[in-house]
PDB file of N, CA and C in Angstrom:
ATOM      1  N   MET A   1      80.266  95.666  68.258  1.00  0.00           N
ATOM      2  CA  MET A   1      81.612  95.497  68.785  1.00  0.00           C
ATOM      3  C   MET A   1      81.692  96.176  70.154  1.00  0.00           C
ATOM      4  N   PRO A   2      82.064  95.420  71.187  1.00  0.00           N
ATOM      5  CA  PRO A   2      82.147  96.023  72.521  1.00  0.00           C
ATOM      6  C   PRO A   2      83.336  96.967  72.628  1.00  0.00           C
ATOM      7  N   SER A   3      83.175  97.961  73.472  1.00  0.00           N
ATOM      8  CA  SER A   3      84.261  98.927  73.635  1.00  0.00           C
ATOM      9  C   SER A   3      85.389  98.308  74.462  1.00  0.00           C
ATOM     10  N   ILE A   4      86.516  98.966  74.444  1.00  0.00           N
ATOM     11  CA  ILE A   4      87.692  98.458  75.145  1.00  0.00           C
ATOM     12  C   ILE A   4      87.461  98.440  76.649  1.00  0.00           C
ATOM     13  N   ALA A   5      86.662  99.373  77.161  1.00  0.00           N
ATOM     14  CA  ALA A   5      86.385  99.414  78.599  1.00  0.00           C
ATOM     15  C   ALA A   5      85.607  98.178  79.043  1.00  0.00           C
ATOM     16  N   VAL A   6      84.651  97.757  78.231  1.00  0.00           N
ATOM     17  CA  VAL A   6      83.858  96.571  78.568  1.00  0.00           C
ATOM     18  C   VAL A   6      84.738  95.323  78.549  1.00  0.00           C
ATOM     19  N   VAL A   7      85.610  95.235  77.584  1.00  0.00           N
ATOM     20  CA  VAL A   7      86.516  94.084  77.490  1.00  0.00           C
ATOM     21  C   VAL A   7      87.459  94.052  78.688  1.00  0.00           C
ATOM     22  N   LEU A   8      88.015  95.189  79.066  1.00  0.00           N
ATOM     23  CA  LEU A   8      88.928  95.234  80.209  1.00  0.00           C
ATOM     24  C   LEU A   8      88.212  94.930  81.520  1.00  0.00           C
ATOM     25  N   LEU A   9      86.988  95.423  81.675  1.00  0.00           N
ATOM     26  CA  LEU A   9      86.231  95.111  82.889  1.00  0.00           C
ATOM     27  C   LEU A   9      85.884  93.625  82.957  1.00  0.00           C
ATOM     28  N   GLY A  10      85.551  93.038  81.833  1.00  0.00           N
ATOM     29  CA  GLY A  10      85.279  91.606  81.802  1.00  0.00           C
ATOM     30  C   GLY A  10      86.505  90.796  82.138  1.00  0.00           C
ATOM     31  N   LEU A  11      87.641  91.204  81.603  1.00  0.00           N
ATOM     32  CA  LEU A  11      88.906  90.528  81.900  1.00  0.00           C
ATOM     33  C   LEU A  11      89.256  90.650  83.377  1.00  0.00           C
ATOM     34  N   ALA A  12      89.057  91.827  83.941  1.00  0.00           N
ATOM     35  CA  ALA A  12      89.332  92.020  85.374  1.00  0.00           C
ATOM     36  C   ALA A  12      88.414  91.153  86.229  1.00  0.00           C
ATOM     37  N   LEU A  13      87.171  91.029  85.831  1.00  0.00           N
ATOM     38  CA  LEU A  13      86.225  90.193  86.572  1.00  0.00           C
ATOM     39  C   LEU A  13      86.641  88.728  86.538  1.00  0.00           C
ATOM     40  N   VAL A  14      87.077  88.259  85.390  1.00  0.00           N
ATOM     41  CA  VAL A  14      87.521  86.865  85.267  1.00  0.00           C
ATOM     42  C   VAL A  14      88.754  86.619  86.130  1.00  0.00           C
ATOM     43  N   VAL A  15      89.683  87.544  86.152  1.00  0.00           N
ATOM     44  CA  VAL A  15      90.896  87.377  86.958  1.00  0.00           C
ATOM     45  C   VAL A  15      90.566  87.393  88.449  1.00  0.00           C
ATOM     46  N   VAL A  16      89.645  88.266  88.866  1.00  0.00           N
ATOM     47  CA  VAL A  16      89.255  88.315  90.275  1.00  0.00           C
ATOM     48  C   VAL A  16      88.581  87.016  90.689  1.00  0.00           C
ATOM     49  N   VAL A  17      87.704  86.490  89.838  1.00  0.00           N
ATOM     50  CA  VAL A  17      87.046  85.218  90.144  1.00  0.00           C
ATOM     51  C   VAL A  17      88.082  84.095  90.215  1.00  0.00           C
ATOM     52  N   ALA A  18      89.042  84.095  89.312  1.00  0.00           N
ATOM     53  CA  ALA A  18      90.087  83.072  89.340  1.00  0.00           C
ATOM     54  C   ALA A  18      90.933  83.178  90.608  1.00  0.00           C
ATOM     55  N   LEU A  19      91.211  84.392  91.057  1.00  0.00           N
ATOM     56  CA  LEU A  19      91.954  84.566  92.304  1.00  0.00           C
ATOM     57  C   LEU A  19      91.156  84.065  93.505  1.00  0.00           C
ATOM     58  N   LEU A  20      89.851  84.323  93.506  1.00  0.00           N
ATOM     59  CA  LEU A  20      89.009  83.828  94.598  1.00  0.00           C
ATOM     60  C   LEU A  20      88.971  82.299  94.618  1.00  0.00           C
ATOM     61  N   VAL A  21      88.870  81.689  93.455  1.00  0.00           N
ATOM     62  CA  VAL A  21      88.872  80.228  93.378  1.00  0.00           C
ATOM     63  C   VAL A  21      90.207  79.673  93.857  1.00  0.00           C
ATOM     64  N   ALA A  22      91.298  80.295  93.449  1.00  0.00           N
ATOM     65  CA  ALA A  22      92.618  79.828  93.862  1.00  0.00           C
ATOM     66  C   ALA A  22      92.811  79.965  95.370  1.00  0.00           C
ATOM     67  N   THR A  23      92.353  81.065  95.931  1.00  0.00           N
ATOM     68  CA  THR A  23      92.458  81.258  97.379  1.00  0.00           C
ATOM     69  C   THR A  23      91.649  80.215  98.128  1.00  0.00           C
ATOM     70  N   ALA A  24      90.428  79.987  97.665  1.00  0.00           N
ATOM     71  CA  ALA A  24      89.582  78.983  98.318  1.00  0.00           C
ATOM     72  C   ALA A  24      90.208  77.596  98.224  1.00  0.00           C
ATOM     73  N   ALA A  25      90.760  77.259  97.083  1.00  0.00           N
ATOM     74  CA  ALA A  25      91.391  75.948  96.928  1.00  0.00           C
ATOM     75  C   ALA A  25      92.604  75.807  97.839  1.00  0.00           C
ATOM     76  N   GLY A  26      93.406  76.852  97.945  1.00  0.00           N
ATOM     77  CA  GLY A  26      94.567  76.806  98.821  1.00  0.00           C
ATOM     78  C   GLY A  26      94.188  76.697 100.287  1.00  0.00           C
ATOM     79  N   VAL A  27      93.185  77.440 100.704  1.00  0.00           N
ATOM     80  CA  VAL A  27      92.746  77.392 102.099  1.00  0.00           C
ATOM     81  C   VAL A  27      92.152  76.028 102.420  1.00  0.00           C
ATOM     82  N   LEU A  28      91.334  75.507 101.525  1.00  0.00           N
ATOM     83  CA  LEU A  28      90.748  74.191 101.762  1.00  0.00           C
ATOM     84  C   LEU A  28      91.821  73.098 101.805  1.00  0.00           C
ATOM     85  N   ALA A  29      92.825  73.225 100.963  1.00  0.00           N
ATOM     86  CA  ALA A  29      93.911  72.247 100.986  1.00  0.00           C
ATOM     87  C   ALA A  29      94.685  72.340 102.300  1.00  0.00           C
ATOM     88  N   ARG A  30      94.917  73.561 102.749  1.00  0.00           N
ATOM     89  CA  ARG A  30      95.655  73.748 104.008  1.00  0.00           C
ATOM     90  C   ARG A  30      94.849  73.211 105.189  1.00  0.00           C
ATOM     91  N   LEU A  31      93.536  73.437 105.180  1.00  0.00           N
ATOM     92  CA  LEU A  31      92.688  72.909 106.249  1.00  0.00           C
ATOM     93  C   LEU A  31      92.640  71.386 106.227  1.00  0.00           C
ATOM     94  N   ASP A  32      92.866  70.817 105.065  1.00  0.00           N
ATOM     95  CA  ASP A  32      92.863  69.370 104.933  1.00  0.00           C
ATOM     96  C   ASP A  32      94.183  68.752 105.409  1.00  0.00           C
ATOM     97  N   GLY A  33      95.136  69.597 105.751  1.00  0.00           N
ATOM     98  CA  GLY A  33      96.394  69.092 106.290  1.00  0.00           C
ATOM     99  C   GLY A  33      97.546  69.115 105.312  1.00  0.00           C
ATOM    100  N   ALA A  34      97.382  69.753 104.178  1.00  0.00           N
ATOM    101  CA  ALA A  34      98.465  69.824 103.198  1.00  0.00           C
ATOM    102  C   ALA A  34      99.531  70.815 103.676  1.00  0.00           C
ATOM    103  N   THR A  35     100.742  70.617 103.222  1.00  0.00           N
ATOM    104  CA  THR A  35     101.812  71.554 103.547  1.00  0.00           C
ATOM    105  C   THR A  35     101.595  72.851 102.763  1.00  0.00           C
ATOM    106  N   TYR A  36     102.322  73.895 103.173  1.00  0.00           N
ATOM    107  CA  TYR A  36     102.164  75.175 102.486  1.00  0.00           C
ATOM    108  C   TYR A  36     102.527  75.104 100.994  1.00  0.00           C
ATOM    109  N   PRO A  37     103.632  74.472 100.620  1.00  0.00           N
ATOM    110  CA  PRO A  37     103.930  74.375  99.180  1.00  0.00           C
ATOM    111  C   PRO A  37     102.874  73.596  98.408  1.00  0.00           C
ATOM    112  N   SER A  38     102.363  72.546  99.016  1.00  0.00           N
ATOM    113  CA  SER A  38     101.329  71.753  98.350  1.00  0.00           C
ATOM    114  C   SER A  38     100.034  72.546  98.206  1.00  0.00           C
ATOM    115  N   ALA A  39      99.672  73.293  99.233  1.00  0.00           N
ATOM    116  CA  ALA A  39      98.458  74.119  99.164  1.00  0.00           C
ATOM    117  C   ALA A  39      98.625  75.220  98.116  1.00  0.00           C
ATOM    118  N   LEU A  40      99.823  75.783  98.031  1.00  0.00           N
ATOM    119  CA  LEU A  40     100.082  76.815  97.022  1.00  0.00           C
ATOM    120  C   LEU A  40      99.994  76.232  95.615  1.00  0.00           C
ATOM    121  N   THR A  41     100.484  75.026  95.451  1.00  0.00           N
ATOM    122  CA  THR A  41     100.410  74.362  94.152  1.00  0.00           C
ATOM    123  C   THR A  41      98.959  74.093  93.767  1.00  0.00           C
ATOM    124  N   ARG A  42      98.165  73.635  94.721  1.00  0.00           N
ATOM    125  CA  ARG A  42      96.748  73.390  94.427  1.00  0.00           C
ATOM    126  C   ARG A  42      96.025  74.686  94.070  1.00  0.00           C
ATOM    127  N   GLY A  43      96.375  75.769  94.741  1.00  0.00           N
ATOM    128  CA  GLY A  43      95.791  77.060  94.404  1.00  0.00           C
ATOM    129  C   GLY A  43      96.189  77.522  93.011  1.00  0.00           C
ATOM    130  N   ALA A  44      97.444  77.297  92.655  1.00  0.00           N
ATOM    131  CA  ALA A  44      97.919  77.692  91.328  1.00  0.00           C
ATOM    132  C   ALA A  44      97.240  76.877  90.231  1.00  0.00           C
ATOM    133  N   VAL A  45      97.041  75.594  90.495  1.00  0.00           N
ATOM    134  CA  VAL A  45      96.350  74.749  89.519  1.00  0.00           C
ATOM    135  C   VAL A  45      94.900  75.198  89.362  1.00  0.00           C
ATOM    136  N   ALA A  46      94.256  75.540  90.464  1.00  0.00           N
ATOM    137  CA  ALA A  46      92.872  76.016  90.399  1.00  0.00           C
ATOM    138  C   ALA A  46      92.790  77.338  89.636  1.00  0.00           C
ATOM    139  N   PHE A  47      93.764  78.229  89.839  1.00  0.00           N
ATOM    140  CA  PHE A  47      93.803  79.505  89.124  1.00  0.00           C
ATOM    141  C   PHE A  47      93.938  79.282  87.619  1.00  0.00           C
ATOM    142  N   ALA A  48      94.877  78.441  87.243  1.00  0.00           N
ATOM    143  CA  ALA A  48      95.101  78.168  85.820  1.00  0.00           C
ATOM    144  C   ALA A  48      93.898  77.476  85.194  1.00  0.00           C
ATOM    145  N   THR A  49      93.278  76.569  85.933  1.00  0.00           N
ATOM    146  CA  THR A  49      92.104  75.873  85.410  1.00  0.00           C
ATOM    147  C   THR A  49      90.949  76.827  85.203  1.00  0.00           C
ATOM    148  N   THR A  50      90.755  77.749  86.124  1.00  0.00           N
ATOM    149  CA  THR A  50      89.670  78.726  85.994  1.00  0.00           C
ATOM    150  C   THR A  50      89.889  79.626  84.778  1.00  0.00           C
ATOM    151  N   LEU A  51      91.122  80.073  84.576  1.00  0.00           N
ATOM    152  CA  LEU A  51      91.397  80.910  83.408  1.00  0.00           C
ATOM    153  C   LEU A  51      91.225  80.118  82.109  1.00  0.00           C
ATOM    154  N   THR A  52      91.612  78.854  82.115  1.00  0.00           N
ATOM    155  CA  THR A  52      91.447  78.009  80.931  1.00  0.00           C
ATOM    156  C   THR A  52      89.973  77.796  80.622  1.00  0.00           C
ATOM    157  N   LEU A  53      89.182  77.551  81.653  1.00  0.00           N
ATOM    158  CA  LEU A  53      87.749  77.377  81.460  1.00  0.00           C
ATOM    159  C   LEU A  53      87.109  78.656  80.914  1.00  0.00           C
ATOM    160  N   ALA A  54      87.514  79.806  81.427  1.00  0.00           N
ATOM    161  CA  ALA A  54      86.977  81.073  80.934  1.00  0.00           C
ATOM    162  C   ALA A  54      87.351  81.292  79.470  1.00  0.00           C
ATOM    163  N   ALA A  55      88.573  80.942  79.101  1.00  0.00           N
ATOM    164  CA  ALA A  55      88.990  81.089  77.703  1.00  0.00           C
ATOM    165  C   ALA A  55      88.226  80.140  76.788  1.00  0.00           C
ATOM    166  N   ALA A  56      87.988  78.919  77.251  1.00  0.00           N
ATOM    167  CA  ALA A  56      87.242  77.959  76.439  1.00  0.00           C
ATOM    168  C   ALA A  56      85.792  78.397  76.269  1.00  0.00           C
ATOM    169  N   LEU A  57      85.199  78.902  77.331  1.00  0.00           N
ATOM    170  CA  LEU A  57      83.819  79.394  77.223  1.00  0.00           C
ATOM    171  C   LEU A  57      83.726  80.607  76.306  1.00  0.00           C
ATOM    172  N   THR A  58      84.706  81.482  76.375  1.00  0.00           N
ATOM    173  CA  THR A  58      84.713  82.645  75.493  1.00  0.00           C
ATOM    174  C   THR A  58      84.834  82.229  74.036  1.00  0.00           C
ATOM    175  N   GLY A  59      85.688  81.272  73.782  1.00  0.00           N
ATOM    176  CA  GLY A  59      85.825  80.763  72.405  1.00  0.00           C
ATOM    177  C   GLY A  59      84.572  80.096  71.900  1.00  0.00           C
ATOM    178  N   ALA A  60      83.903  79.334  72.760  1.00  0.00           N
ATOM    179  CA  ALA A  60      82.671  78.674  72.359  1.00  0.00           C
ATOM    180  C   ALA A  60      81.557  79.684  72.106  1.00  0.00           C
ATOM    181  N   LEU A  61      81.463  80.674  72.971  1.00  0.00           N
ATOM    182  CA  LEU A  61      80.415  81.690  72.785  1.00  0.00           C
ATOM    183  C   LEU A  61      80.694  82.567  71.572  1.00  0.00           C
ATOM    184  N   THR A  62      81.950  82.780  71.251  1.00  0.00           N
ATOM    185  CA  THR A  62      82.283  83.560  70.065  1.00  0.00           C
ATOM    186  C   THR A  62      81.817  82.859  68.801  1.00  0.00           C
ATOM    187  N   GLN A  63      81.889  81.530  68.785  1.00  0.00           N
ATOM    188  CA  GLN A  63      81.448  80.777  67.624  1.00  0.00           C
ATOM    189  C   GLN A  63      79.930  80.837  67.462  1.00  0.00           C
ATOM    190  N   LEU A  64      79.198  80.954  68.568  1.00  0.00           N
ATOM    191  CA  LEU A  64      77.738  80.961  68.502  1.00  0.00           C
ATOM    192  C   LEU A  64      77.151  82.303  68.108  1.00  0.00           C
ATOM    193  N   LEU A  65      77.843  83.376  68.470  1.00  0.00           N
ATOM    194  CA  LEU A  65      77.330  84.718  68.168  1.00  0.00           C
ATOM    195  C   LEU A  65      77.589  85.060  66.706  1.00  0.00           C
ATOM    196  N   PRO A  66      76.640  85.766  66.100  1.00  0.00           N
ATOM    197  CA  PRO A  66      76.827  86.129  64.664  1.00  0.00           C
ATOM    198  C   PRO A  66      77.866  87.193  64.461  1.00  0.00           C
TER     199      PRO A  66
END
């Protein structure tokens, strides 16, 4: 059983990666000519998608581990 510190550090890492993905998506959308609200929406969708993917992978890996 992992300690609470390891779980919190893993959670922080996932959130930081999701923020980086969201920032990159927003910047790329803005460079493509999107308006600020549209770029913010694309960043928010990328953030939510990244967190959803991380949760799905965690659930799948939990099923595989004994």
